[in-house]
mmCIF file of C-alpha atoms in Angstrom:
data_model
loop_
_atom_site.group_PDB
_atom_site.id
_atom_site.type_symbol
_atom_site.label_atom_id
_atom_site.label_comp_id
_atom_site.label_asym_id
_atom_site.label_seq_id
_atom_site.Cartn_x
_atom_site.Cartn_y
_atom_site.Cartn_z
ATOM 1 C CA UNK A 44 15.960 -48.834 -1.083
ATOM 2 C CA UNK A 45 15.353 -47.253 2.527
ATOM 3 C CA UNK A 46 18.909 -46.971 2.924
ATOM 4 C CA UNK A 47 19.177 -44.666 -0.143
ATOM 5 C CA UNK A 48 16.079 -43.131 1.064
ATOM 6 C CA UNK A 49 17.266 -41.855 4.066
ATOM 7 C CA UNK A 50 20.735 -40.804 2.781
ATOM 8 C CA UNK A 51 19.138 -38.518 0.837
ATOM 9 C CA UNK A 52 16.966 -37.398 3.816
ATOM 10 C CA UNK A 53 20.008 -36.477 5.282
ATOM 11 C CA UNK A 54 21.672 -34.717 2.397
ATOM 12 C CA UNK A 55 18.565 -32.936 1.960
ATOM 13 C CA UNK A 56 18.349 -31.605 5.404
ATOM 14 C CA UNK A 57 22.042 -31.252 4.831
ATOM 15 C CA UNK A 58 21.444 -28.738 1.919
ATOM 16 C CA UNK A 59 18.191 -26.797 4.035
ATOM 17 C CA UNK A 60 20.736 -26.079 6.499
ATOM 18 C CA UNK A 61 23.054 -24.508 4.279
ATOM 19 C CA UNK A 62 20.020 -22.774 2.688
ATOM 20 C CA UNK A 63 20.789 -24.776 -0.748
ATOM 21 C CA UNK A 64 17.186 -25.313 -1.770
ATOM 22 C CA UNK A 65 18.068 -26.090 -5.354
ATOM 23 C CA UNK A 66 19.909 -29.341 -3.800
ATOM 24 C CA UNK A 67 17.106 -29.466 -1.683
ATOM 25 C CA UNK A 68 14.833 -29.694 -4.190
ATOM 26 C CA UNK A 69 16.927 -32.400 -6.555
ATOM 27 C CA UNK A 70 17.409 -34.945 -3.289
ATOM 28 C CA UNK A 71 13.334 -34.419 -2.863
ATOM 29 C CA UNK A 72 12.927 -35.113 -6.151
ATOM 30 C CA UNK A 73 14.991 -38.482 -6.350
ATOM 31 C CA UNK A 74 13.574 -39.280 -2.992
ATOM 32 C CA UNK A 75 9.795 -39.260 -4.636
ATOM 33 C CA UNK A 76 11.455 -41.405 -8.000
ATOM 34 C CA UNK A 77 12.102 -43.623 -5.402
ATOM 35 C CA UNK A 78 9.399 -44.217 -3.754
ATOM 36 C CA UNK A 79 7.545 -44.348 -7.051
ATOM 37 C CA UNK A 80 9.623 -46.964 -8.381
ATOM 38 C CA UNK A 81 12.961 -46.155 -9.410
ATOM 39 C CA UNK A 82 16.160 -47.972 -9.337
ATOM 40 C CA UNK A 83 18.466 -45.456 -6.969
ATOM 41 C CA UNK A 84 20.950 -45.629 -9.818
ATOM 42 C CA UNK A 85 17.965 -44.323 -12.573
ATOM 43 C CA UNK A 86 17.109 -41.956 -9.546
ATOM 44 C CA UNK A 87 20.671 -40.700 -9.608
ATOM 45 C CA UNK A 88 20.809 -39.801 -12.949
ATOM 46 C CA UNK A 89 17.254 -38.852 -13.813
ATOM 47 C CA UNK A 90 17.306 -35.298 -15.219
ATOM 48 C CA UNK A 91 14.894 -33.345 -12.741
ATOM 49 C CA UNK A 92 14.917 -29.632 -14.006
ATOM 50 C CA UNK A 93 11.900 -29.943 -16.351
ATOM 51 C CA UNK A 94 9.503 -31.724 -13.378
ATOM 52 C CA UNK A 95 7.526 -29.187 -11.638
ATOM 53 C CA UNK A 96 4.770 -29.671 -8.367
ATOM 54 C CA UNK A 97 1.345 -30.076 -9.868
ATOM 55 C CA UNK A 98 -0.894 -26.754 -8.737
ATOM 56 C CA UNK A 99 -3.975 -27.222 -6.891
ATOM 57 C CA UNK A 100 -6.932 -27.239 -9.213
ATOM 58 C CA UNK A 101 -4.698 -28.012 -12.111
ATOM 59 C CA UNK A 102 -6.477 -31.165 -12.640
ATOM 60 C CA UNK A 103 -9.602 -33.103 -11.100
ATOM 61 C CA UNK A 104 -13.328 -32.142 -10.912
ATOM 62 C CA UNK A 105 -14.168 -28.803 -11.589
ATOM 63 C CA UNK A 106 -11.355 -27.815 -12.873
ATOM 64 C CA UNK A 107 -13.535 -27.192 -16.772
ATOM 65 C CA UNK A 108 -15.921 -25.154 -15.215
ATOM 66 C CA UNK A 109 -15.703 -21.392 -16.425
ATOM 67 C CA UNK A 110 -15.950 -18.467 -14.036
ATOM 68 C CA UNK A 111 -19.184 -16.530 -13.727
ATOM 69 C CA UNK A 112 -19.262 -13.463 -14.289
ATOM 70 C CA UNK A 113 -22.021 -10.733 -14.255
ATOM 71 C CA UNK A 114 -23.233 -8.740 -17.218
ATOM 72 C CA UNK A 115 -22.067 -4.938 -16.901
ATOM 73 C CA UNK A 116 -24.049 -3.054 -15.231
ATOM 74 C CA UNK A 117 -25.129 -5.563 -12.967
ATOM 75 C CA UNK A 118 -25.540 -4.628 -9.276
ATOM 76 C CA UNK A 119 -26.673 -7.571 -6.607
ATOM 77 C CA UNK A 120 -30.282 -7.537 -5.040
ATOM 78 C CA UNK A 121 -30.439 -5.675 -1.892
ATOM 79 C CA UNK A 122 -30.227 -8.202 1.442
ATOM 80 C CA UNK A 123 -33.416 -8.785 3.217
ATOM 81 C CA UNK A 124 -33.453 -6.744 6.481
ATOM 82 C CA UNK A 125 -34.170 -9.458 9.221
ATOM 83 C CA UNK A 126 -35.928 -7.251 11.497
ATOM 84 C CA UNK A 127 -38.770 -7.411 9.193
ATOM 85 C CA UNK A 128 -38.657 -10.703 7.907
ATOM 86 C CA UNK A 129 -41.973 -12.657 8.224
ATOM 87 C CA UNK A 130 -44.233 -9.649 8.819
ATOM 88 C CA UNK A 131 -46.847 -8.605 6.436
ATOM 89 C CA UNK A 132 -46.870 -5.107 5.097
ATOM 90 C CA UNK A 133 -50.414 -4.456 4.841
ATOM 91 C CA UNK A 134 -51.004 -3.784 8.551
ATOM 92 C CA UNK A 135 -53.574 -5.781 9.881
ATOM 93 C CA UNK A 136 -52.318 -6.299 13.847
ATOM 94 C CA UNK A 137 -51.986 -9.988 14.726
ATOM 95 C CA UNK A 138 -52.654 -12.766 13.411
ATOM 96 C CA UNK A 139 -54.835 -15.418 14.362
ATOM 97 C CA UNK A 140 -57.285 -12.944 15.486
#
């Protein structure tokens, strides 16, 4: 199994070096059957166009949650200014007096 591993390693790097990335792509492929399994002779023949890389977010938590979005119209609250945070508006000089 390792053997055929790496013999498609090195037709893979093989085909990247040629700039091939279709047979790129196909020795990747069989290299993951592999490793997931396969017989190298199932690997061989396995028909690969229709698998595609899963996208992130396509499945797992959070992935059913709709995106917010605000009524028309609607503007955010102004940010605090944090120069006057924690003072008191009515005056009154210190405290603690």
């Amino acid at each position: 199994m390792t053997k055929a591993i790496e013999a498609l390693r090195k037709r893979m790097q093989a085909a990247v070096d040629t700039l091939d990335f279709e047979e790129a792509r196909r020795c990747r492929d069989q290299i993951n059957l592999l490793r997931g399994g396969a017989a190298p002779e199932e690997a061989e023949q396995a028909d690969l166009s229709g698998i595609e890389r899963q996208q992130p977010g396509a499945m797992g938590l959070g992935t059913s949650q709709q995106r917010m979005t605000p009524p028309p119209g609607w503007k955010p609250p102004p940010k605090p200014n944090p120069m006057t945070k924690g003072r008191s508006s009515r005056g009154g000089g210190e405290r603690g007096r």
